Amino acid sequence: MRDMTDRPVTLSDVAEAAGVSLSTASKALSGTDRISPKTRQLVRNTALELGFRPNALARSFAQGRSQTIGVLTQRASNVWSRVVLAGTALELGAADQAMLLYDARLNGADMADSVLDLRARRIDGVIVIGVGTSERVLSVSDLFQVPVVHAFMRTENENDVTVTSDDAAIGRVAVTHLIQSGRRRIAHITGSVHDEAANTRALGASEAMAEAGLEWATPVRFDRWSESWGERATTAVLVEVPDVDAIFCGSDAIARGAERALRAAGRRIPDDVALIGVDNWEQLMHEQFSRHLTTVEVGLEQIGRLAARHLIHNDLEPGTHFVAPEVKLGVTT
Amino acid sequence: MRDMTDRPVTLSDVAEAAGVSLSTASKALSGTDRISPKTRQLVRNTALELGFRPNALARSFAQGRSQTIGVLTQRASNVWSRVVLAGTALELGAADQAMLLYDARLNGADMADSVLDLRARRIDGVIVIGVGTSERVLSVSDLFQVPVVHAFMRTENENDVTVTSDDAAIGRVAVTHLIQSGRRRIAHITGSVHDEAANTRALGASEAMAEAGLEWATPVRFDRWSESWGERATTAVLVEVPDVDAIFCGSDAIARGAERALRAAGRRIPDDVALIGVDNWEQLMHEQFSRHLTTVEVGLEQIGRLAARHLIHNDLEPGTHFVAPEVKLGVTT
């Protein structure tokens, strides 16, 4: 046992008490080398008991690295961005990287401030998290000397390293699912015609229809990402195409409205009319329960995780890297 | 203009180029002192142009402070915890504090590791984010020498500094809203009887009923936080109390199910039966659109923000601090 003087506990004290070499103790605590989990645990518990405090600040200062990643968000409170942000924070934490978040500071003077502040903190890299693929945003890559990865957005610079959702694939997998379920008279209700995400999803879906030798049962209806639009548009579709057998909704909010209109018209889901949305809204909201409607999972948390993982390893080629969407079956009650 | 040698840009260079004193330049960049926004902006823009890099690592090392807060989450991917986490990250970032997130490391050996790793990083404080008030969790305050604030949880130690949702008040404001809208035959459908949040909400609601001289139109129905439970229970309530005029649902998921059962029974909402849920689910999901059902906002982002703000200022008394809930009116379409 060490004597109880005021002398700070050193790594040698820890090694001695744990009965391992100084080099093994160092490796066990730094986590940078291969070492058996049992030994690692022993050394760490010993260090904890003795109150050993390795000084990471001294190490950071010596290495000129902060083990901190700057995260710039367009709007962190956005419902979808929040999920991406959580994925980023989780992955950074798992790699022992801290995250310094600057929200809504991507424009003008605020951006200059952000750049300066992040440089001052000697951040090791930057992740920019957007609010989706509906609009292109300005590129900020050139403002930093450290690696920059963009997540859940499209910038105006095609060479930016970007990890984001694949809208064309979302449209394709949604319609392919309906066709494989035997549906032929398919309608599509979605967001604004000026929204790049809505357009690209519709384009991917139209391609999948064409490849199967099908045409939309009625022209694609573009307007808003809302429940009330889903309800109104579905009511109109039922008038125009009474024997419609499936509706691809551009979002789960639209699908909820469509569901209401179908029930009001006495149509069974999915027996009479199959519905598929986008977002995996219900699982985002109450994951522990069964899904009510079939949907396409966009992969938001995964986008945040991949952006962080690849930034840390700095191993992505310039350009846009898409996360593959996935159909999630609903259990209609 | 400074000469283009390899000499690093100093604060004096910045002060000279901006035409201010060294002291003013220092204050403008540190942000710790009062200075006019215009001067601050001028100095910061000049610093940015010249490529000045103040060394925050050196400052941190000298002060023994890391400007980093450790955040321990029970499960960061939990739908509600994610909103609290975003609030915490936003508030920490606004105060230039980085966040080091360790997820699901609150037990046994993982916890020992977390404590050691956070000590090594010389974190300035700890925020623990739980998964709600349904169950009590073990206290970790004693493991750290730095301030600890708990958010969105209850620990077994009543002296822990905790910021969380106020379930009793949630029940009270929900029922008070229904009573003030003229409702008298009120039912309550909620989560499990073993769930502390469900119980405390029901208790608060029952108190508000009693204060108004009312009794529940039918005994409180406890079971699950799910849509299908909301639908089944509402159908049963309609059989037992055909003239029920309001239902307080313990969550918005339950309210969604209740809505379906009411529509299937041909009841108008809110004309025949008023509904109120809890969570502000819809605004969490698609904030830009009008709310469909009336609900009680729990204040999740605010909980995360307050935990961070008060940790930074270290100004909260030991004990539990509740965030006040708020009724949000729905626009029934």
XYZ file of C-alpha atoms in Angstrom:
666
model
C 0.000 0.000 0.000
C 1.189 3.508 -0.753
C 1.647 5.870 2.173
C -0.991 8.545 2.624
C 1.088 11.655 2.039
C -0.009 14.594 -0.060
C 2.238 13.497 -2.922
C 0.093 13.130 -6.071
C -0.505 9.534 -7.152
C 1.759 8.688 -10.072
C 1.483 6.121 -12.813
C 4.254 4.151 -11.044
C 2.061 3.924 -7.937
C -0.769 2.522 -10.042
C 1.518 0.012 -11.802
C 2.973 -1.169 -8.498
C -0.402 -1.566 -6.782
C -1.832 -3.418 -9.790
C 1.284 -5.605 -10.042
C 2.003 -4.714 -13.669
C 4.836 -2.955 -15.462
C 4.843 0.796 -15.947
C 4.491 0.268 -19.676
C 1.460 -2.023 -19.222
C -0.158 0.469 -16.852
C 0.349 3.257 -19.367
C -1.132 1.192 -22.192
C -4.088 0.129 -20.056
C -4.970 3.723 -19.255
C -4.319 5.284 -22.639
C -6.387 2.682 -24.443
C -4.227 3.131 -27.533
C -2.598 -0.301 -27.497
C -3.813 -3.874 -27.496
C -4.003 -5.253 -24.006
C -6.242 -7.905 -22.409
C -9.602 -6.547 -21.169
C -8.908 -8.139 -17.777
C -5.572 -6.361 -17.299
C -7.044 -3.135 -18.609
C -9.878 -3.378 -16.088
C -7.511 -4.214 -13.221
C -5.275 -1.237 -13.929
C -8.220 1.120 -14.389
C -9.891 0.011 -11.162
C -6.594 0.390 -9.312
C -6.114 3.868 -10.743
C -9.639 4.783 -9.681
C -9.134 3.447 -6.151
C -5.861 5.315 -5.712
C -7.329 8.506 -7.130
C -4.825 8.648 -9.981
C -5.447 11.602 -12.307
C -3.618 11.356 -15.615
C -3.412 14.808 -17.107
C -5.038 14.821 -20.494
C -4.729 18.580 -20.720
C -0.961 18.329 -20.556
C -1.063 15.653 -23.246
C -3.354 17.731 -25.466
C -1.128 20.759 -25.052
C 1.986 18.754 -25.867
C 0.377 17.231 -28.957
C -1.338 20.434 -30.092
C -4.552 18.432 -30.353
C -7.647 19.194 -28.373
C -9.551 15.915 -28.804
C -12.432 18.240 -29.580
C -14.510 18.380 -32.741
C -16.375 21.515 -33.741
C -19.986 20.888 -34.734
C -21.795 23.611 -36.652
C -25.545 23.200 -36.952
C -27.948 25.169 -39.101
C -30.674 24.602 -36.504
C -29.974 21.983 -33.835
C -33.572 22.048 -32.572
C -34.893 20.905 -35.934
C -36.707 17.623 -35.380
C -34.621 15.646 -37.857
C -31.289 17.412 -37.266
C -31.594 16.558 -33.570
C -31.450 12.855 -34.419
C -28.371 13.378 -36.604
C -26.786 15.431 -33.815
C -27.400 12.660 -31.271
C -25.731 10.130 -33.607
C -22.736 12.458 -33.993
C -22.418 13.061 -30.247
C -22.662 9.324 -29.545
C -19.968 8.382 -32.025
C -17.618 11.201 -30.992
C -18.019 10.255 -27.328
C -17.305 6.602 -28.086
C -13.988 7.756 -29.600
C -13.301 10.048 -26.620
C -13.719 13.170 -28.714
C -15.516 16.113 -27.161
C -17.973 18.111 -29.239
C -18.167 21.893 -29.292
C -21.528 22.865 -30.768
C -22.178 26.212 -32.386
C -25.774 26.530 -33.480
C -27.155 28.906 -36.111
C -23.804 30.618 -36.597
C -23.288 29.631 -40.213
C -23.911 33.050 -41.718
C -21.911 36.243 -42.172
C -20.294 37.737 -39.085
C -21.422 34.814 -36.914
C -19.555 32.441 -39.178
C -16.339 34.490 -38.908
C -16.716 34.370 -35.128
C -17.287 30.629 -35.195
C -14.211 30.001 -37.314
C -12.036 32.099 -35.055
C -13.393 30.539 -31.871
C -12.964 27.015 -33.210
C -9.411 27.746 -34.352
C -8.656 29.108 -30.890
C -9.858 25.863 -29.384
C -7.497 23.949 -31.704
C -10.365 21.694 -32.777
C -9.254 18.595 -34.654
C -12.058 18.680 -37.220
C -15.465 20.084 -38.107
C -18.852 18.479 -38.709
C -21.553 20.630 -40.277
C -25.091 19.345 -39.681
C -27.830 20.693 -41.930
C -31.610 20.505 -41.899
C -32.028 18.078 -44.776
C -31.752 17.895 -48.516
C -34.569 20.247 -49.475
C -32.213 23.121 -50.364
C -28.505 23.564 -51.168
C -26.410 25.595 -48.723
C -23.115 27.492 -48.979
C -19.908 25.536 -48.491
C -17.689 26.364 -45.498
C -14.941 23.784 -46.089
C -12.421 26.378 -47.264
C -12.597 28.297 -43.990
C -10.882 25.546 -42.014
C -7.436 23.956 -42.131
C -8.765 20.822 -40.408
C -10.963 18.146 -42.060
C -14.634 19.067 -42.564
C -17.515 16.604 -43.045
C -21.060 17.718 -43.898
C -24.024 15.713 -42.664
C -27.717 15.682 -43.629
C -27.417 18.433 -46.208
C -26.204 19.243 -49.706
C -23.776 22.095 -50.277
C -23.161 24.046 -53.463
C -19.686 22.491 -53.699
C -19.865 18.945 -55.100
C -16.360 18.257 -53.751
C -17.325 18.775 -50.121
C -17.170 15.588 -48.082
C -20.846 14.961 -47.374
C -22.794 12.125 -45.736
C -26.517 12.396 -46.323
C -29.831 10.715 -47.080
C -30.477 9.208 -50.494
C -33.735 10.702 -51.740
C -33.705 8.919 -55.114
C -33.217 5.565 -53.366
C -35.969 6.444 -50.862
C -38.411 6.882 -53.756
C -37.196 3.697 -55.447
C -37.442 1.405 -52.395
C -40.874 2.767 -51.446
C -42.413 2.100 -54.858
C -40.563 -1.198 -55.315
C -42.058 -2.367 -52.000
C -45.583 -1.518 -53.205
C -45.055 -3.216 -56.589
C -43.613 -6.350 -54.935
C -46.716 -6.450 -52.708
C -48.747 -6.776 -55.905
C -49.956 -3.188 -56.209
C -50.401 -1.666 -59.672
C -52.599 1.446 -59.359
C -50.252 3.627 -57.364
C -50.513 7.334 -56.490
C -47.835 9.635 -55.033
C -48.552 12.557 -52.659
C -45.599 14.646 -51.486
C -44.085 18.027 -50.498
C -43.572 21.163 -52.562
C -42.487 20.987 -56.194
C -39.767 23.521 -55.240
C -38.320 21.149 -52.623
C -35.285 19.196 -53.850
C -36.000 16.269 -51.508
C -39.613 15.977 -52.704
C -38.517 16.162 -56.323
C -35.683 13.658 -56.027
C -37.890 11.169 -54.161
C -40.569 11.532 -56.848
C -37.942 11.052 -59.557
C -36.581 7.856 -57.969
C -40.110 6.558 -57.508
C -41.047 7.367 -61.123
C -37.965 5.490 -62.371
C -38.945 2.413 -60.367
C -42.479 2.631 -61.796
C -41.143 2.899 -65.345
C -38.771 -0.048 -64.838
C -41.786 -2.151 -63.778
C -43.690 -1.000 -66.867
C -46.134 1.048 -64.776
C -47.428 4.606 -64.839
C -48.759 6.619 -61.915
C -52.519 6.071 -61.482
C -52.822 9.881 -61.308
C -50.221 12.641 -61.685
C -47.938 13.172 -58.677
C -49.499 15.658 -56.241
C -46.938 18.134 -54.837
C -47.754 20.615 -52.072
C -46.664 20.438 -48.392
C -45.138 18.029 -45.824
C -48.322 18.107 -43.718
C -51.050 15.809 -42.436
C -53.820 18.075 -43.679
C -52.337 18.045 -47.195
C -52.128 14.243 -47.038
C -55.794 14.081 -46.063
C -57.017 16.521 -48.734
C -54.933 15.003 -51.519
C -56.021 11.457 -50.671
C -59.672 12.474 -50.728
C -59.091 13.932 -54.199
C -57.233 10.805 -55.369
C -60.142 8.599 -54.241
C -62.547 10.675 -56.341
C -60.321 10.567 -59.411
C -59.115 6.949 -59.119
C -61.665 5.032 -57.014
C -59.769 1.760 -57.512
C -56.344 3.144 -56.446
C -54.604 0.290 -54.569
C -51.556 2.045 -53.077
C -50.319 5.520 -52.128
C -46.663 6.431 -51.695
C -46.587 9.397 -49.310
C -43.442 11.555 -49.360
C -43.411 11.729 -45.555
C -45.056 9.990 -42.600
C -46.939 13.191 -41.744
C -48.571 13.034 -45.190
C -49.233 9.299 -44.638
C -51.041 10.029 -41.360
C -53.372 12.406 -43.187
C -53.847 9.856 -45.991
C -54.737 7.220 -43.397
C -57.448 9.476 -41.981
C -58.971 10.099 -45.425
C -58.920 6.380 -46.290
C -60.610 5.419 -43.014
C -63.226 8.152 -43.492
C -63.926 6.681 -46.964
C -64.265 3.196 -45.474
C -61.128 1.789 -47.165
C -59.161 -0.845 -45.285
C -55.367 -0.395 -44.909
C -53.548 -2.218 -46.427
C -56.213 -4.626 -47.762
C -57.897 -2.081 -50.030
C -55.192 0.587 -50.229
C -51.559 0.081 -49.137
C -49.786 3.098 -47.630
C -46.073 3.784 -47.341
C -44.521 6.925 -45.858
C -40.975 8.194 -45.264
C -39.142 9.052 -41.995
C -39.894 6.167 -39.633
C -41.708 8.840 -37.656
C -43.295 6.460 -35.187
C -40.055 4.732 -34.277
C -38.435 8.117 -33.803
C -41.246 8.895 -31.378
C -41.966 5.765 -29.391
C -39.470 3.115 -30.396
C -40.603 0.518 -27.900
C -43.932 -0.050 -29.605
C -44.895 -1.655 -32.845
C -45.015 0.511 -35.922
C -48.469 1.512 -37.090
C -47.743 2.427 -40.723
C -45.190 1.084 -43.188
C -42.437 3.610 -43.835
C -38.945 4.173 -45.226
C -36.188 4.665 -42.637
C -33.930 7.460 -43.870
C -31.035 6.639 -41.509
C -30.672 9.940 -39.630
C -28.783 8.613 -36.604
C -26.576 6.604 -38.948
C -25.797 9.749 -40.967
C -24.630 11.470 -37.772
C -22.605 8.440 -36.711
C -20.906 7.983 -40.090
C -20.027 11.669 -40.400
C -18.288 11.496 -36.998
C -16.575 8.147 -37.620
C -15.212 9.193 -40.996
C -14.127 12.595 -39.739
C -12.118 10.926 -36.963
C -10.463 8.566 -39.438
C -10.347 11.230 -42.159
C -10.959 8.463 -44.693
C -13.734 9.681 -46.975
C -13.196 10.737 -50.588
C -14.500 14.186 -51.578
C -18.089 14.055 -52.787
C -21.471 12.916 -51.519
C -21.815 9.625 -49.672
C -25.361 8.324 -49.305
C -26.798 6.256 -46.475
C -29.061 3.519 -47.876
C -32.731 3.787 -46.886
C -34.655 0.788 -45.586
C -38.333 -0.196 -45.722
C -39.817 -0.780 -42.243
C -43.054 -2.729 -42.222
C -45.985 -1.434 -40.201
C -48.260 -3.586 -38.122
C -51.694 -2.242 -38.901
C -53.962 -2.577 -35.907
C 0.299 45.754 -43.359
C 2.399 43.151 -41.595
C 5.272 41.591 -43.522
C 4.667 38.098 -44.852
C 7.300 36.214 -42.904
C 6.720 32.871 -41.196
C 6.518 34.559 -37.798
C 3.207 33.596 -36.171
C 0.637 36.376 -36.000
C 0.537 37.831 -32.492
C -2.159 39.663 -30.603
C -0.080 42.846 -31.051
C -0.299 42.420 -34.821
C -4.069 42.177 -34.556
C -4.316 45.210 -32.254
C -2.141 47.286 -34.577
C -4.022 46.305 -37.733
C -7.378 46.982 -36.062
C -6.136 50.291 -34.620
C -6.979 49.384 -31.029
C -4.945 48.889 -27.869
C -3.494 45.512 -26.948
C -5.835 45.374 -23.964
C -8.909 46.098 -26.112
C -7.868 43.442 -28.624
C -7.467 40.910 -25.837
C -10.884 41.735 -24.378
C -12.523 41.617 -27.809
C -11.183 38.132 -28.466
C -11.669 36.617 -25.030
C -15.263 37.796 -24.811
C -14.961 37.977 -21.033
C -15.251 41.751 -20.717
C -17.745 44.378 -21.763
C -16.803 45.929 -25.049
C -18.874 47.469 -27.856
C -20.187 44.942 -30.377
C -18.718 47.059 -33.176
C -15.178 47.031 -31.755
C -15.488 43.354 -30.921
C -16.489 42.596 -34.511
C -13.687 44.745 -35.954
C -11.022 43.026 -33.868
C -12.397 39.556 -34.590
C -12.587 40.177 -38.333
C -9.040 41.527 -38.296
C -7.840 38.496 -36.357
C -9.557 36.237 -38.875
C -8.047 38.060 -41.851
C -4.550 37.908 -40.417
C -4.933 34.264 -39.472
C -4.361 34.941 -35.769
C -4.644 31.760 -33.684
C -4.993 32.407 -29.958
C -4.013 29.263 -28.138
C -6.907 28.115 -26.012
C -5.093 24.869 -25.207
C -2.297 26.814 -23.543
C -4.867 28.799 -21.604
C -6.748 25.658 -20.542
C -3.526 24.024 -19.448
C -2.470 27.085 -17.470
C -5.867 27.311 -15.763
C -6.270 23.569 -15.241
C -9.703 23.896 -16.815
C -10.716 22.076 -19.942
C -13.833 24.078 -20.912
C -15.340 20.634 -21.347
C -18.391 19.187 -19.601
C -18.857 15.446 -19.244
C -22.341 14.269 -20.234
C -23.422 10.813 -19.118
C -26.572 9.472 -20.749
C -28.538 6.385 -19.813
C -29.570 6.032 -23.449
C -28.916 8.967 -25.745
C -30.974 7.446 -28.580
C -34.112 7.455 -26.448
C -36.669 9.631 -28.219
C -37.200 11.994 -25.316
C -33.614 12.002 -23.986
C -32.425 13.083 -27.429
C -34.388 16.329 -27.091
C -32.901 16.965 -23.623
C -29.437 16.210 -25.019
C -29.902 18.697 -27.862
C -30.905 21.383 -25.336
C -27.814 20.613 -23.257
C -25.479 20.690 -26.265
C -26.985 23.980 -27.457
C -26.593 25.701 -24.111
C -23.068 24.381 -23.517
C -22.000 25.492 -26.992
C -23.476 28.957 -26.440
C -21.198 29.224 -23.383
C -18.206 27.885 -25.336
C -18.145 24.657 -23.349
C -17.414 21.443 -25.201
C -19.393 18.317 -24.362
C -17.863 14.873 -23.934
C -20.683 12.336 -24.173
C -20.464 8.871 -22.669
C -23.565 6.843 -23.435
C -24.825 3.786 -21.547
C -21.770 3.718 -19.292
C -23.577 4.364 -16.027
C -23.241 0.865 -14.596
C -20.519 -1.134 -12.842
C -17.147 -1.351 -14.577
C -18.272 1.005 -17.349
C -19.008 3.656 -14.761
C -15.551 3.304 -13.191
C -14.059 3.733 -16.655
C -16.189 6.778 -17.322
C -15.181 8.438 -14.079
C -11.509 7.821 -14.734
C -11.690 9.010 -18.329
C -13.587 12.153 -17.385
C -11.144 12.943 -14.577
C -8.289 12.509 -17.034
C -9.901 15.047 -19.322
C -10.114 17.495 -16.395
C -13.797 18.097 -17.143
C -15.255 21.093 -15.367
C -18.574 19.457 -14.490
C -20.947 16.584 -15.216
C -24.501 16.419 -16.551
C -26.342 13.114 -16.236
C -29.281 12.747 -18.641
C -31.820 10.036 -17.856
C -34.730 8.519 -19.755
C -37.528 10.138 -17.770
C -39.233 9.954 -14.434
C -40.761 6.470 -14.695
C -38.133 4.860 -12.418
C -35.546 6.033 -9.857
C -31.861 5.478 -10.699
C -28.685 5.241 -8.630
C -26.908 8.477 -7.740
C -23.414 9.103 -9.138
C -22.795 12.532 -7.611
C -20.307 11.225 -5.043
C -17.989 9.850 -7.729
C -16.979 13.295 -8.941
C -15.143 16.221 -7.353
C -16.718 18.621 -9.875
C -20.360 19.808 -9.853
C -22.948 17.292 -11.091
C -26.444 18.130 -12.372
C -29.032 15.459 -13.229
C -31.557 16.073 -15.997
C -34.807 14.344 -16.972
C -34.613 11.695 -14.238
C -35.044 11.100 -10.533
C -32.219 9.567 -8.492
C -32.440 7.718 -5.213
C -30.648 10.610 -3.514
C -33.057 13.480 -2.805
C -30.081 15.827 -2.351
C -28.799 15.406 -5.894
C -29.109 18.555 -7.983
C -31.807 17.564 -10.456
C -33.731 19.400 -13.176
C -36.691 17.429 -14.462
C -40.295 17.344 -15.622
C -43.121 17.962 -13.171
C -45.512 15.036 -13.524
C -47.925 16.197 -10.805
C -48.204 19.618 -12.473
C -48.655 17.928 -15.879
C -51.706 16.083 -14.521
C -53.032 19.228 -12.866
C -52.739 21.542 -15.891
C -54.263 18.939 -18.228
C -57.371 18.416 -16.110
C -57.670 22.105 -15.208
C -57.694 22.900 -18.932
C -60.562 20.432 -19.509
C -62.556 21.754 -16.541
C -62.072 25.379 -17.635
C -63.356 24.370 -21.081
C -66.588 23.359 -19.355
C -66.042 19.592 -19.244
C -67.399 17.609 -16.297
C -67.512 13.898 -17.252
C -63.806 13.269 -17.586
C -61.933 9.969 -18.015
C -58.181 9.300 -17.694
C -56.264 6.700 -19.731
C -52.541 6.305 -19.060
C -49.420 4.094 -18.755
C -48.643 1.292 -16.337
C -49.664 1.456 -12.699
C -46.030 0.531 -11.894
C -44.736 3.618 -13.732
C -43.915 6.543 -11.427
C -44.605 9.121 -14.155
C -48.043 7.620 -14.921
C -48.904 7.496 -11.228
C -47.745 11.012 -10.405
C -49.594 12.474 -13.412
C -52.763 10.624 -12.347
C -52.333 11.872 -8.776
C -51.945 15.498 -9.863
C -54.963 15.134 -12.148
C -57.059 13.559 -9.381
C -56.172 16.420 -7.033
C -57.304 18.984 -9.613
C -60.561 17.031 -10.072
C -61.183 16.949 -6.315
C -60.443 20.674 -5.954
C -63.131 21.329 -8.593
C -65.552 19.080 -6.713
C -65.463 16.457 -9.480
C -64.882 12.693 -9.626
C -63.559 10.696 -12.573
C -66.441 9.583 -14.824
C -64.878 6.088 -14.686
C -61.876 4.747 -12.738
C -58.455 5.666 -14.165
C -57.345 3.069 -16.738
C -53.639 2.188 -16.394
C -51.777 -0.021 -18.889
C -49.262 1.083 -21.551
C -47.936 4.201 -23.300
C -49.271 3.000 -26.675
C -51.704 4.000 -29.404
C -53.400 0.617 -29.412
C -54.015 0.845 -25.649
C -55.465 4.322 -26.131
C -57.801 2.985 -28.807
C -58.959 -0.075 -26.796
C -59.424 1.841 -23.551
C -61.381 4.632 -25.242
C -63.715 2.112 -26.856
C -64.337 0.621 -23.400
C -64.886 4.070 -21.857
C -67.512 4.891 -24.514
C -69.434 1.705 -23.637
C -69.290 2.403 -19.912
C -69.857 6.169 -20.003
C -71.594 7.005 -23.294
C -71.844 10.687 -22.329
C -68.178 11.114 -21.416
C -67.205 14.656 -22.516
C -63.396 14.634 -22.099
C -60.457 12.228 -21.908
C -57.090 13.103 -20.386
C -54.559 10.786 -22.055
C -51.253 10.251 -20.197
C -49.304 10.611 -23.460
C -49.870 11.795 -27.035
C -49.446 8.230 -28.301
C -52.428 7.213 -26.149
C -54.296 10.304 -27.394
C -53.742 9.269 -31.014
C -55.346 5.905 -30.294
C -58.191 7.598 -28.427
C -58.760 9.880 -31.407
C -59.108 6.851 -33.693
C -61.655 5.183 -31.383
C -63.690 8.406 -31.062
C -63.778 8.925 -34.833
C -64.789 5.286 -35.369
C -67.649 5.848 -32.891
C -68.723 8.977 -34.760
C -67.842 11.394 -31.937
C -66.591 14.843 -32.898
C -63.369 16.163 -31.315
C -63.547 18.396 -29.337
C -67.278 19.190 -29.787
C -68.515 15.872 -28.337
C -65.386 14.685 -26.523
C -62.349 16.884 -25.753
C -58.939 15.180 -25.824
C -55.700 16.253 -24.188
C -52.420 14.337 -24.319
C -48.906 14.869 -22.963
C -45.546 15.334 -24.776
C -46.238 17.855 -27.548
C -45.449 14.916 -29.809
C -46.501 16.634 -33.004
C -44.403 19.714 -32.428
C -41.446 17.463 -31.635
C -42.024 15.824 -34.991
C -42.980 18.548 -37.450
C -42.744 21.861 -35.710
C -43.542 23.969 -38.732
C -47.133 22.775 -38.954
C -50.157 23.396 -36.820
C -50.795 21.034 -33.951
C -53.520 18.484 -34.490
C -54.344 17.534 -30.880
C -54.224 19.547 -27.673
C -51.341 18.466 -25.464
C -49.151 19.335 -22.489
C -45.607 20.452 -23.317
C -43.256 18.814 -20.808
C -40.313 21.132 -21.525
C -37.647 18.606 -22.563
C -35.343 21.001 -24.419
C -35.727 23.474 -21.576
C -34.723 20.777 -19.058
C -31.517 20.164 -21.025
C -30.833 23.880 -21.335
C -31.416 24.641 -17.649
C -29.257 21.719 -16.501
C -26.377 23.069 -18.610
C -26.879 26.710 -17.651
C -27.036 25.986 -13.942
C -24.085 23.609 -14.076
C -21.979 26.324 -15.706
C -22.994 28.841 -13.041
C -23.053 26.197 -10.316
C -25.961 28.061 -8.748
C -28.642 25.455 -7.980
C -29.525 24.305 -4.477
C -29.434 20.546 -3.819
C -32.772 18.898 -4.557
C -35.209 18.561 -7.431
C -36.039 21.562 -9.608
C -39.096 21.170 -11.818
C -39.718 22.722 -15.215
C -43.313 23.967 -15.436
C -45.462 22.217 -18.062
C -47.616 24.196 -20.480
C -50.886 23.421 -22.284
C -50.559 23.711 -26.080
C -53.851 24.019 -27.930
C -54.470 21.817 -30.935
C -56.151 22.970 -34.097
C -58.526 20.153 -34.893
C -58.938 19.738 -38.626
